[in-house]
mmCIF file with all atom_site columns, C-alpha atoms in Angstrom:
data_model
loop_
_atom_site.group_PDB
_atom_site.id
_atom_site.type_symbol
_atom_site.label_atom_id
_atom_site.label_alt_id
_atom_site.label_comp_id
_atom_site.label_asym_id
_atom_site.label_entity_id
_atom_site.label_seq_id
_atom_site.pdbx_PDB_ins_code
_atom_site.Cartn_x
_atom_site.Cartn_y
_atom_site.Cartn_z
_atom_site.occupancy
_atom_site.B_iso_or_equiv
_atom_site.pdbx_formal_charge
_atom_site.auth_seq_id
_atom_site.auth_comp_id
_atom_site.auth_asym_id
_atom_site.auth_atom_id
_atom_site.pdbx_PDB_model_num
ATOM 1   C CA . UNK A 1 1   ? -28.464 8.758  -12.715 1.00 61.00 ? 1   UNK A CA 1
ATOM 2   C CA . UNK A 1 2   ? -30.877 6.088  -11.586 1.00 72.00 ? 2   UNK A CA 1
ATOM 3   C CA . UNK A 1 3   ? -34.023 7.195  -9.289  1.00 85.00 ? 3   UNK A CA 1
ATOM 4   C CA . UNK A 1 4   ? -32.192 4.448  -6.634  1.00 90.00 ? 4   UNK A CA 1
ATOM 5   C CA . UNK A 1 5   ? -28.977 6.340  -6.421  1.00 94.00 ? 5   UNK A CA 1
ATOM 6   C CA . UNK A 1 6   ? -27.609 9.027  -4.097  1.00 96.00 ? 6   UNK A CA 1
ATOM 7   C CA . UNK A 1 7   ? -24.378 10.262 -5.138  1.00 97.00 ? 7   UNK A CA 1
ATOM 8   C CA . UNK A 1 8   ? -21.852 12.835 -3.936  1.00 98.00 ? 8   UNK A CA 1
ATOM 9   C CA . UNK A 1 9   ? -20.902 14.482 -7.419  1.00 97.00 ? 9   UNK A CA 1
ATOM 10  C CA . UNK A 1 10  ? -18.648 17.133 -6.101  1.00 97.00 ? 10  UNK A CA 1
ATOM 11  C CA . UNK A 1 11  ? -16.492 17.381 -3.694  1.00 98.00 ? 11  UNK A CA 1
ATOM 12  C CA . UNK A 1 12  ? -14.156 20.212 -2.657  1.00 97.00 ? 12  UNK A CA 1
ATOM 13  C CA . UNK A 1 13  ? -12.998 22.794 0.165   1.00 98.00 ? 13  UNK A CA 1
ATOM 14  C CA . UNK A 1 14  ? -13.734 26.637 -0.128  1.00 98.00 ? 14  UNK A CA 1
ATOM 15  C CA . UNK A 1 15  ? -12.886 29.478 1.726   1.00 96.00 ? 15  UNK A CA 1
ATOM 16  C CA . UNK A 1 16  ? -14.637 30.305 5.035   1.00 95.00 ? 16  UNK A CA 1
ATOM 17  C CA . UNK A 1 17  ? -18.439 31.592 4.851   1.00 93.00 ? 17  UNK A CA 1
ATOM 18  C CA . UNK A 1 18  ? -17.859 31.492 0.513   1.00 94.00 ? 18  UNK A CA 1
ATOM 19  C CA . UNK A 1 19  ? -18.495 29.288 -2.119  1.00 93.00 ? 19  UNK A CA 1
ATOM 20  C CA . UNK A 1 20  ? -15.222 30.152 -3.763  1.00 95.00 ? 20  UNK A CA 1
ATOM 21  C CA . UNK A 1 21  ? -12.986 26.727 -4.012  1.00 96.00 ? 21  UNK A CA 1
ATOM 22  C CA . UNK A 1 22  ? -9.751  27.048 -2.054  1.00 97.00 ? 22  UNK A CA 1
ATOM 23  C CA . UNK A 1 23  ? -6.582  26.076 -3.424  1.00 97.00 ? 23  UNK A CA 1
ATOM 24  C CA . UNK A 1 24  ? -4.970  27.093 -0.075  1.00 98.00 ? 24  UNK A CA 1
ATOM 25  C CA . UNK A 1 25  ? -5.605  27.007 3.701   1.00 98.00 ? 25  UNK A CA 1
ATOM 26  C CA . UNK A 1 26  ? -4.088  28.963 6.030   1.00 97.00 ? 26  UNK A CA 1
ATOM 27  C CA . UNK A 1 27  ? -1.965  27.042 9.147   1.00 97.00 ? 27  UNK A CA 1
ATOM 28  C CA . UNK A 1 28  ? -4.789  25.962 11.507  1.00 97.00 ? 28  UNK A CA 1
ATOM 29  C CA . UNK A 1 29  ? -6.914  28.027 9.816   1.00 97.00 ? 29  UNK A CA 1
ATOM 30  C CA . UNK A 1 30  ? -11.402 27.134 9.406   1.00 98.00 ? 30  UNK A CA 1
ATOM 31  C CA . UNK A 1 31  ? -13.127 26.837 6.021   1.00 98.00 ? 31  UNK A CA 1
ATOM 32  C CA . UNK A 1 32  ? -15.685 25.014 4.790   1.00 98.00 ? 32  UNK A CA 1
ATOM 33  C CA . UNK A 1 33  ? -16.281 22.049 2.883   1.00 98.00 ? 33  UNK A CA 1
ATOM 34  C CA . UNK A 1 34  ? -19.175 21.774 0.244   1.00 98.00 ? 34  UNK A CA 1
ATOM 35  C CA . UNK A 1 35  ? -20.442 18.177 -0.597  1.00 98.00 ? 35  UNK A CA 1
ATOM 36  C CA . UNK A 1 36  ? -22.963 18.466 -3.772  1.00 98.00 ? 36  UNK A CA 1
ATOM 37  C CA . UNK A 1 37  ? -25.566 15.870 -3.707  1.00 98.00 ? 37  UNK A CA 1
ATOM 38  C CA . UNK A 1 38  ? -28.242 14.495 -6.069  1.00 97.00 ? 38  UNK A CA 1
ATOM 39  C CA . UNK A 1 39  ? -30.746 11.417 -4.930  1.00 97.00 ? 39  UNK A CA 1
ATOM 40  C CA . UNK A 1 40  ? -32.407 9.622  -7.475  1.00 96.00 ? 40  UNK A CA 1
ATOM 41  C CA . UNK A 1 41  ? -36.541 10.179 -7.548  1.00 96.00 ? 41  UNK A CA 1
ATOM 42  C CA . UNK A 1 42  ? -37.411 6.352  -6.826  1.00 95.00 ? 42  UNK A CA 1
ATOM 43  C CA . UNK A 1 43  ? -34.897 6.355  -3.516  1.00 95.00 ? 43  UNK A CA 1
ATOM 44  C CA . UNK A 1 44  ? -36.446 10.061 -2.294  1.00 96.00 ? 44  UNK A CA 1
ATOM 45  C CA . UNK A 1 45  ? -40.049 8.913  -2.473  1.00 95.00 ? 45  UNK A CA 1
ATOM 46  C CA . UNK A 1 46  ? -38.811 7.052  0.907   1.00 95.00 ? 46  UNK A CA 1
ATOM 47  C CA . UNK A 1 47  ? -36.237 9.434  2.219   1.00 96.00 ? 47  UNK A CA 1
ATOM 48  C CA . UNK A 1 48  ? -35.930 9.281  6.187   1.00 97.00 ? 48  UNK A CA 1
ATOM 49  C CA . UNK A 1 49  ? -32.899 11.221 6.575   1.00 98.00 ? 49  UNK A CA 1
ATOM 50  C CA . UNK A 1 50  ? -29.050 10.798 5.391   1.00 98.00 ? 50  UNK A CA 1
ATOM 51  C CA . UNK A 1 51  ? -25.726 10.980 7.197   1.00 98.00 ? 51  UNK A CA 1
ATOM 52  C CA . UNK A 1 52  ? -22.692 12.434 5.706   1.00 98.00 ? 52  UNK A CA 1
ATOM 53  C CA . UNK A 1 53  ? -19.004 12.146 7.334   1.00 98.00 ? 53  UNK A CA 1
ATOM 54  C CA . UNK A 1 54  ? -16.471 14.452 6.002   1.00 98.00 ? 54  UNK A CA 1
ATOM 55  C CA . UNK A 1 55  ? -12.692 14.040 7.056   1.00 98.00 ? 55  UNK A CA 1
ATOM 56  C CA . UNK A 1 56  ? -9.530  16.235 6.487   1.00 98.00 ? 56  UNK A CA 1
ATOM 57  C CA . UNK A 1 57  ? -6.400  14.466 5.280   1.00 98.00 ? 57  UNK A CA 1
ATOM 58  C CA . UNK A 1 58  ? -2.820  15.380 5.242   1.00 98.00 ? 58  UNK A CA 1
ATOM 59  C CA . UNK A 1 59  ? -0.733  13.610 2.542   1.00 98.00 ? 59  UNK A CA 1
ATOM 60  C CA . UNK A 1 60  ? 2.241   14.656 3.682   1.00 98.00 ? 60  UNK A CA 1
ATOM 61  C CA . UNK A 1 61  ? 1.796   13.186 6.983   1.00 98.00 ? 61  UNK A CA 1
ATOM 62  C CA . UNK A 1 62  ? -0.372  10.068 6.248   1.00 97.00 ? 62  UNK A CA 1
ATOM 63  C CA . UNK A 1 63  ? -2.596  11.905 9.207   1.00 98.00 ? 63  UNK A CA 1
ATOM 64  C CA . UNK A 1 64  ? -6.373  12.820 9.812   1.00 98.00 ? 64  UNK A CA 1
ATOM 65  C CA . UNK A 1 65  ? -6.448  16.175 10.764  1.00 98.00 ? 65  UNK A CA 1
ATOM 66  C CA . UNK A 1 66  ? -10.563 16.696 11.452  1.00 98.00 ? 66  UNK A CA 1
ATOM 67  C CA . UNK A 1 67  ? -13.708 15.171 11.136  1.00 98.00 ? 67  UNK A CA 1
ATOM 68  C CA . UNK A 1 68  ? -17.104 16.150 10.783  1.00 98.00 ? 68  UNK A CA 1
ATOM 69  C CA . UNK A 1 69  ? -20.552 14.407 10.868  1.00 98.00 ? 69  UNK A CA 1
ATOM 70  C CA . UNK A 1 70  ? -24.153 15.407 10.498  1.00 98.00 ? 70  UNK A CA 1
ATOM 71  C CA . UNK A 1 71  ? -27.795 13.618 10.534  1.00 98.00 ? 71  UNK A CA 1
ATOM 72  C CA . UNK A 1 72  ? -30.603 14.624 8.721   1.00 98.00 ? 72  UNK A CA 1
ATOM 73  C CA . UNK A 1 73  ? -33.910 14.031 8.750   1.00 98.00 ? 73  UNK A CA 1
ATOM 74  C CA . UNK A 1 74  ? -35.373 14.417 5.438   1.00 97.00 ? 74  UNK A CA 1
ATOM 75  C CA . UNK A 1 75  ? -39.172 14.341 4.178   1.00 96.00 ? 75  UNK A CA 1
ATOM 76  C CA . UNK A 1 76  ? -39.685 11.756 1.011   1.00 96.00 ? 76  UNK A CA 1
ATOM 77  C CA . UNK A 1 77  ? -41.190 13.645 -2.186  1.00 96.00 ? 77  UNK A CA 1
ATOM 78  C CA . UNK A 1 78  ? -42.054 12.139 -5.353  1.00 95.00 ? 78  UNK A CA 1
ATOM 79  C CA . UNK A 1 79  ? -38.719 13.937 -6.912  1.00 96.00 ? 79  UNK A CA 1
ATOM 80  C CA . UNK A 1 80  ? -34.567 13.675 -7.064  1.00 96.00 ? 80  UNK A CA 1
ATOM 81  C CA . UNK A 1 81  ? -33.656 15.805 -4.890  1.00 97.00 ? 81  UNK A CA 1
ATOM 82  C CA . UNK A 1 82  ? -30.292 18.352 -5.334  1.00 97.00 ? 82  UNK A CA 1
ATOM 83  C CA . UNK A 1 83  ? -28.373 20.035 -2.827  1.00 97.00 ? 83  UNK A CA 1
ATOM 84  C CA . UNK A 1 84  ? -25.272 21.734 -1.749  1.00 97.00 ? 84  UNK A CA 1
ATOM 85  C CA . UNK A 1 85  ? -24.192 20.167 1.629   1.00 97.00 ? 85  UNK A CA 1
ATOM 86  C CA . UNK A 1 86  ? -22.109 23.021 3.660   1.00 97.00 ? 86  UNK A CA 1
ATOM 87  C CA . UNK A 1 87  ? -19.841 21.676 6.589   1.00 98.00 ? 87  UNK A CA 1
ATOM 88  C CA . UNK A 1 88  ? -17.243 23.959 8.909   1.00 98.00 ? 88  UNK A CA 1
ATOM 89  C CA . UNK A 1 89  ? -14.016 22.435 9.706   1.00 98.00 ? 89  UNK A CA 1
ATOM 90  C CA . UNK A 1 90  ? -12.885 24.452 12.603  1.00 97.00 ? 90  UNK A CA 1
ATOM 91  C CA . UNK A 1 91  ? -9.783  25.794 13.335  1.00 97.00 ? 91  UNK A CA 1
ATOM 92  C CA . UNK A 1 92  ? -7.291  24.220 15.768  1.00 97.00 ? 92  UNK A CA 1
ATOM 93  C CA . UNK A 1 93  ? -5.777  21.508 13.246  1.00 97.00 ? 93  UNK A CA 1
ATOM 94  C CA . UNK A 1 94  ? -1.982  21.454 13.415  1.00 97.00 ? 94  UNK A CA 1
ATOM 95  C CA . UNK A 1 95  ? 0.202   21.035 9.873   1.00 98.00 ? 95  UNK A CA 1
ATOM 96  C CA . UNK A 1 96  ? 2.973   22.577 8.608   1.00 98.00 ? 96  UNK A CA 1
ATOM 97  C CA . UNK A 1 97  ? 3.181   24.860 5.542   1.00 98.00 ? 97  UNK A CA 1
ATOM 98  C CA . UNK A 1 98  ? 3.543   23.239 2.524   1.00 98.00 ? 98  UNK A CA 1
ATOM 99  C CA . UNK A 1 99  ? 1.811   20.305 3.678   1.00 98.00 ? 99  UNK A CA 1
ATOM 100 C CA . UNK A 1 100 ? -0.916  18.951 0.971   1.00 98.00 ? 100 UNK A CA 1
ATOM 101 C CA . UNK A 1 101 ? -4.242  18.100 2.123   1.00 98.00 ? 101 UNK A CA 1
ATOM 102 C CA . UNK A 1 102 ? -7.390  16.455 0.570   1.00 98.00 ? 102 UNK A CA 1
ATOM 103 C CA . UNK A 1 103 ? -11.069 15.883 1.688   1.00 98.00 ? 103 UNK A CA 1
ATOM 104 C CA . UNK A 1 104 ? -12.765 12.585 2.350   1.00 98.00 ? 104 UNK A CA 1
ATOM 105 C CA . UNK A 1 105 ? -16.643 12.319 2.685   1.00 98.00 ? 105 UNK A CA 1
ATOM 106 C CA . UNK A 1 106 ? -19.178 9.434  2.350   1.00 98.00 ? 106 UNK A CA 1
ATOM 107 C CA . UNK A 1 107 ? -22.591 10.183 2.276   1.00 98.00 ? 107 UNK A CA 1
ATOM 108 C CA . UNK A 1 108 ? -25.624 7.453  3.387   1.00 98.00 ? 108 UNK A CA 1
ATOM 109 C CA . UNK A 1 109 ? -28.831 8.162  1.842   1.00 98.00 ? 109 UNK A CA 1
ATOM 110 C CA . UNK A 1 110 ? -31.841 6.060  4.139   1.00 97.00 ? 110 UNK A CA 1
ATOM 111 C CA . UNK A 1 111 ? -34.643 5.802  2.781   1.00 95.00 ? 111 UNK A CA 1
ATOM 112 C CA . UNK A 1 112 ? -37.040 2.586  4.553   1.00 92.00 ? 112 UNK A CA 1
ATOM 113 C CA . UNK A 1 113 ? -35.512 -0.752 4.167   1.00 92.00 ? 113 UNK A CA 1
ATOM 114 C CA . UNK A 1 114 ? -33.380 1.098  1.326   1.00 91.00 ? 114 UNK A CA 1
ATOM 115 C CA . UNK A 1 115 ? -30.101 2.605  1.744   1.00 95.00 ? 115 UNK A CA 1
ATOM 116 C CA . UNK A 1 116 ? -27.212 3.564  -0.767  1.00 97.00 ? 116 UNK A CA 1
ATOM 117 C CA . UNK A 1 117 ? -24.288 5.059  -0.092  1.00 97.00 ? 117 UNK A CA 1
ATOM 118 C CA . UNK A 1 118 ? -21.272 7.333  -2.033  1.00 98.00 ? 118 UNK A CA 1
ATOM 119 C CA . UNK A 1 119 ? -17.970 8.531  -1.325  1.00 98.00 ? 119 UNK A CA 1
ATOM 120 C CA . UNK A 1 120 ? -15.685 11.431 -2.660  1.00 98.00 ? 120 UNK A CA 1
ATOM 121 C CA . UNK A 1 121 ? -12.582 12.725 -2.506  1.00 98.00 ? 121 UNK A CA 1
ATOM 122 C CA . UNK A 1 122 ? -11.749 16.554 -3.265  1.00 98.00 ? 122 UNK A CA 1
ATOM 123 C CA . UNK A 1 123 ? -8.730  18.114 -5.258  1.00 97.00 ? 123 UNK A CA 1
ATOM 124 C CA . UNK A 1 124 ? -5.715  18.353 -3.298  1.00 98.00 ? 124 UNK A CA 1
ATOM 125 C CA . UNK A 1 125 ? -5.386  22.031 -1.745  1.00 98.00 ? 125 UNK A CA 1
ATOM 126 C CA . UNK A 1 126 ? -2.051  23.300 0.249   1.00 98.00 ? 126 UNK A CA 1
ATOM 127 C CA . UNK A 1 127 ? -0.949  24.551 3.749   1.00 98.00 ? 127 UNK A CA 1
ATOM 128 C CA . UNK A 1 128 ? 0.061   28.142 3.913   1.00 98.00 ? 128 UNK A CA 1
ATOM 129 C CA . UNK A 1 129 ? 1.939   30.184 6.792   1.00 93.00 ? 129 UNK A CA 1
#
């Protein structure tokens, strides 16, 4: 990886409060969504903060079922920086068992002048009843 980059490297839902992939969501049902990051050394000695957006899609449907976005602020350090980014889709979505879905997220890394961006798409994981 070059010390300009900031890339999502992994990208995939997991059961509620776990980090334990999920192949399956219940109808309506919350989990989480883990984005795994990793910014270059170069682009962190500038960090200011990033934004990631993480949406919910449903194949079967060729429909958005949630979104999610979070700010930031981050503190530059003469290092890459590594993290696991945990997000909480909420219950409330409406699908039909046997529906696949996937998740979407692009991640913005700002850093002065400099920004760089990344995008990801997770395994496909199915609606239960």
């Amino acid at each position: 990886m070059s010390g300009w980059d900031a890339t999502i490297k992994l990208l995939h839902p997991v059961d509620l409060g776990t980090d334990f992939e999920a192949d399956t969501v219940s109808v309506g049902g919350a989990f989480d969504v883990i984005a795994d990051v990793e910014v270059g050394e170069e682009l962190m000695g500038f960090a200011g903060s990033y934004d990631l957006w993480v949406k919910v899609r449903n194949l079967s449907t060729s429909t958005m079922l949630a979104a999610d976005y979070v700010n930031v602020l981050l503190t530059p350090i003469h290092a890459p920086w590594r993290d696991r980014l945990h997000r909480n889709i909420p219950g409330g979505w409406i699908a039909t068992e046997g529906d696949v879905l996937e998740v979407l997220a692009s991640f913005k890394m700002n850093a002065g002048v400099h920004h760089d961006y990344s995008s990801a798409i997770s395994q496909h994981f199915i609606v239960t009843a």
